[in-house]
C-alpha atoms as a PDB file:
ATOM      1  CA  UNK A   1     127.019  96.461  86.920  1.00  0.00           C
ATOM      2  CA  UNK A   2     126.577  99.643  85.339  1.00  0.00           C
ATOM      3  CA  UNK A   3     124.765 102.746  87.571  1.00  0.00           C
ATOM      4  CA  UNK A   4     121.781 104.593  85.405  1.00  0.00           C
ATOM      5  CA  UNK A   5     122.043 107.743  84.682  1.00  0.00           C
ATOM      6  CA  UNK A   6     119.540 109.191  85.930  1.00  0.00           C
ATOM      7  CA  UNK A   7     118.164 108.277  89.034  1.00  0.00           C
ATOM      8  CA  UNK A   8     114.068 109.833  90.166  1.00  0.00           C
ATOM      9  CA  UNK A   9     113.218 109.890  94.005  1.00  0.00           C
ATOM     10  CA  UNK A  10     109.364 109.620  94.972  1.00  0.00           C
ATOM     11  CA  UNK A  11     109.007 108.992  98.493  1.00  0.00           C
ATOM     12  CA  UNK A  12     106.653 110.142 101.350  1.00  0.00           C
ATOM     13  CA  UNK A  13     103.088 108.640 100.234  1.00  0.00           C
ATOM     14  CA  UNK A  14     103.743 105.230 101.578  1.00  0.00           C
ATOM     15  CA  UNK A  15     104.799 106.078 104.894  1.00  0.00           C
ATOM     16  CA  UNK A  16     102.654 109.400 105.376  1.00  0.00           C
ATOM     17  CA  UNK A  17      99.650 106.691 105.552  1.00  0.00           C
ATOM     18  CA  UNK A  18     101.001 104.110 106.909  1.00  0.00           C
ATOM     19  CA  UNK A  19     103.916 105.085 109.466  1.00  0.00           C
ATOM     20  CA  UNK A  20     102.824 108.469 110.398  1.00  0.00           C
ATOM     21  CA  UNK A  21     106.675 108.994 111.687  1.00  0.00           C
ATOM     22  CA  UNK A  22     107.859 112.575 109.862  1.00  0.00           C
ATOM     23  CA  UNK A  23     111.309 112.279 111.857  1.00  0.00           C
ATOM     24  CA  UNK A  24     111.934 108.604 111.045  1.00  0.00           C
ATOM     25  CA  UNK A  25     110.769 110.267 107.442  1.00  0.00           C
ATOM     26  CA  UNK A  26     113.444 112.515 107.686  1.00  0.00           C
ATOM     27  CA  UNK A  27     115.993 110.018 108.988  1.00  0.00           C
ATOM     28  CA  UNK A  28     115.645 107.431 105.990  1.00  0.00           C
ATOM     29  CA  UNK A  29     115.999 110.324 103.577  1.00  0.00           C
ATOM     30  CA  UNK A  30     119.400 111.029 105.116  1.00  0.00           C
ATOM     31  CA  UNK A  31     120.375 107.489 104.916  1.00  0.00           C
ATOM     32  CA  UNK A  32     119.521 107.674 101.464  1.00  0.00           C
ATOM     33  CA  UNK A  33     122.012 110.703 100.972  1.00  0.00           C
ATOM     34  CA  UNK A  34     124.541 108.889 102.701  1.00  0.00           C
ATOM     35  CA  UNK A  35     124.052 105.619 100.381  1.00  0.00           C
ATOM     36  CA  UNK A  36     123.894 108.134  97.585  1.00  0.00           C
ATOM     37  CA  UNK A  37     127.076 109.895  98.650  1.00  0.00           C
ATOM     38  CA  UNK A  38     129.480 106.684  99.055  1.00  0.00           C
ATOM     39  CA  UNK A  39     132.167 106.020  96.923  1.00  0.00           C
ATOM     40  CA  UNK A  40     131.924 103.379  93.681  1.00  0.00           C
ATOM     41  CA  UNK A  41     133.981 101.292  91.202  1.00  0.00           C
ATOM     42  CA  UNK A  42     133.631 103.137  87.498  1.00  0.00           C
ATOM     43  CA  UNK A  43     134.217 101.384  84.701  1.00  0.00           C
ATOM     44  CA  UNK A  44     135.448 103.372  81.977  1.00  0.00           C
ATOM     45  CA  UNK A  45     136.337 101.314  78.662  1.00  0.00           C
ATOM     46  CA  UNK A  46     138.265  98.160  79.987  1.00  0.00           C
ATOM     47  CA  UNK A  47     139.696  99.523  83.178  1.00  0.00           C
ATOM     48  CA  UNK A  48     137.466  99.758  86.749  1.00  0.00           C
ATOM     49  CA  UNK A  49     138.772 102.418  89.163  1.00  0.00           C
ATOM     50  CA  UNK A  50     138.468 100.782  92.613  1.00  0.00           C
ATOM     51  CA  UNK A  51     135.917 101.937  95.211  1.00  0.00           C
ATOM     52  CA  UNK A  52     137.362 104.278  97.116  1.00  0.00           C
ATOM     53  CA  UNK A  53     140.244 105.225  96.027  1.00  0.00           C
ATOM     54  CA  UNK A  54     141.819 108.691  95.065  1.00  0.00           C
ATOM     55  CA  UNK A  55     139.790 110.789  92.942  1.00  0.00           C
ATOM     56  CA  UNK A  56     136.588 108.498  94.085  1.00  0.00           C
ATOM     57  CA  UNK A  57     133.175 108.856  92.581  1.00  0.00           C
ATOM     58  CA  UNK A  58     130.168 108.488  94.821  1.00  0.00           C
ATOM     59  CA  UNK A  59     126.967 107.101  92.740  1.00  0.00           C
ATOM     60  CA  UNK A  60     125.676 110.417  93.369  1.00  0.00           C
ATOM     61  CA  UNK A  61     128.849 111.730  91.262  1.00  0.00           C
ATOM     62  CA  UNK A  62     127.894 109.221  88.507  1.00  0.00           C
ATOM     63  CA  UNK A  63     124.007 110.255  87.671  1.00  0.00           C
ATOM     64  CA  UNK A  64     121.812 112.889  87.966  1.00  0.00           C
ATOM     65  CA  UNK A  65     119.040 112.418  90.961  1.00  0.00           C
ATOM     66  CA  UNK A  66     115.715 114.274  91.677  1.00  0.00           C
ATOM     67  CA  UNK A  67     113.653 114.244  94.449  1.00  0.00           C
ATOM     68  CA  UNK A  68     109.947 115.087  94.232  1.00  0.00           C
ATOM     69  CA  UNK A  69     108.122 115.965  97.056  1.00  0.00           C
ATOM     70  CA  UNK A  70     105.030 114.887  98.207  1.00  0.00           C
ATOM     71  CA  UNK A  71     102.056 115.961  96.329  1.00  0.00           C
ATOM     72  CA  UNK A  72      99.283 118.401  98.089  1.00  0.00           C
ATOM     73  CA  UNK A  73      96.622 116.631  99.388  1.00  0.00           C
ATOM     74  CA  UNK A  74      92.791 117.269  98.778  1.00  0.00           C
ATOM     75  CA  UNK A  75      91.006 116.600 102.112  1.00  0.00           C
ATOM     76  CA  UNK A  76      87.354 115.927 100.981  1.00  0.00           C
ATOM     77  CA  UNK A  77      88.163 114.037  97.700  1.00  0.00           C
ATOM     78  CA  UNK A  78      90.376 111.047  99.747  1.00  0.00           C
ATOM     79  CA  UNK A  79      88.051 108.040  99.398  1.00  0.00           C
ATOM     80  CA  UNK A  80      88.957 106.159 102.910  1.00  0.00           C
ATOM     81  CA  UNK A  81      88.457 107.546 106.440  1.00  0.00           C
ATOM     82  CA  UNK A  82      92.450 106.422 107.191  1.00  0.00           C
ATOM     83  CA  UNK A  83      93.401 108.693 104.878  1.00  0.00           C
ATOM     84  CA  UNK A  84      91.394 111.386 106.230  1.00  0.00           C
ATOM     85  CA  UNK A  85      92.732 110.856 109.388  1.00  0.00           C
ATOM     86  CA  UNK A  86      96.503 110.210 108.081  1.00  0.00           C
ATOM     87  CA  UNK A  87      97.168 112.910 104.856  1.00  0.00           C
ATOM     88  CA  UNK A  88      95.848 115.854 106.023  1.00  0.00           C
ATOM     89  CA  UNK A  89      97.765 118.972 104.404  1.00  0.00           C
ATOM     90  CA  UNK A  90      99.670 119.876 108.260  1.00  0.00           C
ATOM     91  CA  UNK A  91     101.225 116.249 107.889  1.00  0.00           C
ATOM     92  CA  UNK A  92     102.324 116.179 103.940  1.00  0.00           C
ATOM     93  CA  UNK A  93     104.097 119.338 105.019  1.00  0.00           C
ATOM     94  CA  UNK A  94     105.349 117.587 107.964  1.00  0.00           C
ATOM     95  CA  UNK A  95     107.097 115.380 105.315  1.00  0.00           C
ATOM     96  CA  UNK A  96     108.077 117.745 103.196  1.00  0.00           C
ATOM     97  CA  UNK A  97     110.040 119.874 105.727  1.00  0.00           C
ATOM     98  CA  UNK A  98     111.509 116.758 107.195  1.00  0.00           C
ATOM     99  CA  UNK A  99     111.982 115.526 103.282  1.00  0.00           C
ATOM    100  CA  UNK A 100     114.208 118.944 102.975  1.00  0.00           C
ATOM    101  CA  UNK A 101     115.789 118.517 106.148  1.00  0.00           C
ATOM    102  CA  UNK A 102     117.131 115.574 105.546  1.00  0.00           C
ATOM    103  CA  UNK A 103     120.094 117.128 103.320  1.00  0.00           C
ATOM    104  CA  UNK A 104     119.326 114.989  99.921  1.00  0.00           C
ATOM    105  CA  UNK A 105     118.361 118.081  98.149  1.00  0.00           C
ATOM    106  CA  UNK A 106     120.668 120.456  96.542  1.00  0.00           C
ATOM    107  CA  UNK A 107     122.873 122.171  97.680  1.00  0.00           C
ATOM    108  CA  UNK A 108     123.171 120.281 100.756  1.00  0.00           C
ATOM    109  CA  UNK A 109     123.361 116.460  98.895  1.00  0.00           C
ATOM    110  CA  UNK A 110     123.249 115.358  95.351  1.00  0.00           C
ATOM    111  CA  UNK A 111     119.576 115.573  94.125  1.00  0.00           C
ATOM    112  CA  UNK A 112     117.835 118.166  92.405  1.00  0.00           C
ATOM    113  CA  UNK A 113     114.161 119.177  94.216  1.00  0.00           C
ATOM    114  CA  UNK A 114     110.669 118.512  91.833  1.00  0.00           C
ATOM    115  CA  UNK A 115     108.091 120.630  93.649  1.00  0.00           C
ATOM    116  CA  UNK A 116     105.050 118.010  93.797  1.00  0.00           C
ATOM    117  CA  UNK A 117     103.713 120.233  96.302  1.00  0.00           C
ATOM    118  CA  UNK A 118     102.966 123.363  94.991  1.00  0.00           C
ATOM    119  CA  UNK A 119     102.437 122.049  91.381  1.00  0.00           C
ATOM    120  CA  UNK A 120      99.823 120.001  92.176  1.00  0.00           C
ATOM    121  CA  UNK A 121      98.407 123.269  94.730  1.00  0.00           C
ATOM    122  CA  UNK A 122      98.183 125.295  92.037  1.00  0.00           C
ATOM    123  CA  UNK A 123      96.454 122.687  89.300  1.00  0.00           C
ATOM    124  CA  UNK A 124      93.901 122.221  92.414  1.00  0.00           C
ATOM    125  CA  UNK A 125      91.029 119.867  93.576  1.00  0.00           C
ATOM    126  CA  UNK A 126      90.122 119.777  89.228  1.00  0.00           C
ATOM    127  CA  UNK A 127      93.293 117.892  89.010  1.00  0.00           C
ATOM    128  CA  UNK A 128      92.704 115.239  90.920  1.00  0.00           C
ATOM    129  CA  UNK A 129      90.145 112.319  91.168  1.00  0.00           C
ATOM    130  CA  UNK A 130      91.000 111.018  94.620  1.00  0.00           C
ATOM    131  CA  UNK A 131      92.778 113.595  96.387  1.00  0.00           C
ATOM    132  CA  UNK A 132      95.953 112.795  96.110  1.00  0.00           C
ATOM    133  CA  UNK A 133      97.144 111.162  92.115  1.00  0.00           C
ATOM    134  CA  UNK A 134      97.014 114.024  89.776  1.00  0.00           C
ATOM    135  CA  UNK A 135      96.116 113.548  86.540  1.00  0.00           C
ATOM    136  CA  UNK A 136      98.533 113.076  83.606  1.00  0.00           C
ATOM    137  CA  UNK A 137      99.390 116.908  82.626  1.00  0.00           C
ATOM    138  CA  UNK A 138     100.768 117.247  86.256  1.00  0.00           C
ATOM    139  CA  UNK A 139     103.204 114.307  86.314  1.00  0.00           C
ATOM    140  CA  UNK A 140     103.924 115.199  82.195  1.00  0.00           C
ATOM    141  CA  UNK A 141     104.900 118.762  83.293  1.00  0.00           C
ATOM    142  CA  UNK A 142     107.029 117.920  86.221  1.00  0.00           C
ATOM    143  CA  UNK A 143     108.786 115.455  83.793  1.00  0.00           C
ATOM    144  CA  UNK A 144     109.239 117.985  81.402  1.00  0.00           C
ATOM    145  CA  UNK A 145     110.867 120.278  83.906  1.00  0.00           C
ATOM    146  CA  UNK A 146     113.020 116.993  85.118  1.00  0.00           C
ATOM    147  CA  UNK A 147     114.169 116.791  81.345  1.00  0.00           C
ATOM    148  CA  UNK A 148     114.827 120.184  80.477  1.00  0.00           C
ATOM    149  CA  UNK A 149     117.181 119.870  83.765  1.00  0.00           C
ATOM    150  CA  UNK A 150     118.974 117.082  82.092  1.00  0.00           C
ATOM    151  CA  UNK A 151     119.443 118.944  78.698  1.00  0.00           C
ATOM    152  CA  UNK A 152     120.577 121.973  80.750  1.00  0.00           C
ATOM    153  CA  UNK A 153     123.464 120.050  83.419  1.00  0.00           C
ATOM    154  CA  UNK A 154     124.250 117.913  79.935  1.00  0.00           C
ATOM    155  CA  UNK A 155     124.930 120.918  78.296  1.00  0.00           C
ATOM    156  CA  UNK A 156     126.215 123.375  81.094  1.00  0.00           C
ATOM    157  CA  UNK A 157     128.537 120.744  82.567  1.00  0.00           C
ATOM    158  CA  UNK A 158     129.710 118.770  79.057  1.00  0.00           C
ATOM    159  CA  UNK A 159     132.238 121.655  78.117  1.00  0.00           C
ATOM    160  CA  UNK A 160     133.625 121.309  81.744  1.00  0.00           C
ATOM    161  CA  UNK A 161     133.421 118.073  83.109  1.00  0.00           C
ATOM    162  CA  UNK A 162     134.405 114.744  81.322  1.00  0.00           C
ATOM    163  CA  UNK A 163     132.121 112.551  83.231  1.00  0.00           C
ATOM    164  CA  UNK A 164     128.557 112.306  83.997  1.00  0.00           C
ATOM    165  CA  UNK A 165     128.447 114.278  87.266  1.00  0.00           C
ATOM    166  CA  UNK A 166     125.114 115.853  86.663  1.00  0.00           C
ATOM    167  CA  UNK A 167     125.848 118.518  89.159  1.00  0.00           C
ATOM    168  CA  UNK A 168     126.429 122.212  89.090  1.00  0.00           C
END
């Protein structure tokens, strides 16, 4: 079964509310990098190099991966009292320190970082309807930046590389 190419990490929301656990946070994001990081069968044309062998690709070798970080929080705008009590802005960056910890992000492990955090700081409370979704401008821009990435490791790394590493 073919890998995708590009491959977009979003985590932190879920368990912020309902874990509360930034180490265990931090731990799953390194077993992520380790699944991320072990070696895979390529097929290329009619022939499959084996898992594992020399000159093995890890999936992270074979797509391009992003990791956004968990957005900024608005305090008085969340709309239930156990998300007052469980996002507050010292816990999101809780997450996100453990989230960077955690060696996924460049240069440490494969994936590229998409600053959730202080894009959706600086588009502030206006931006927002419940505190924590941002409206569509903030998720279009941080997908434009995501693509413009592509184009640029496409471009940089196509004159160098002959597969789709994705990495500089």
């Amino acid at each position: 079964r073919p890998l995708p190419d590009l491959l977009v990490l979003s985590s932190g929301l879920w368990p912020l509310l309902h874990v509360g656990d930034p180490i265990q946070f931090g731990r799953d994001l390194a077993g992520v990098r380790h699944q991320l990081e072990q070696p895979v069968s390529v097929k290329t044309g009619d022939t499959e190099a084996p898992a594992g062998g020399s000159g093995a690709v890890t999936m992270a070798g074979t797509m391009q991966t992003f990791w956004m970080s968990i957005s900024s929080v608005v305090p008085h705008k969340l709309r239930t009292e156990q998300k007052r009590e469980m996002m507050t802005p010292l816990k999101v960056r809780a997450y996100n320190v453990r989230g960077g910890e955690a060696g996924l992000v460049h240069p440490k492990g494969p994936a590229y970082f998409l600053e959730m955090g202080r894009l959706t700081a600086e588009c502030g409370p206006g931006c927002t309807e419940d505190g924590i979704h941002y409206n569509n401008a903030t998720y279009d821009v941080t997908l434009q930046k995501m693509l413009n990435s592509v184009r640029y490791f496409d471009h940089a790394l196509g004159a160098r590389n002959s597969g789709p590493t994705g990495r500089c």
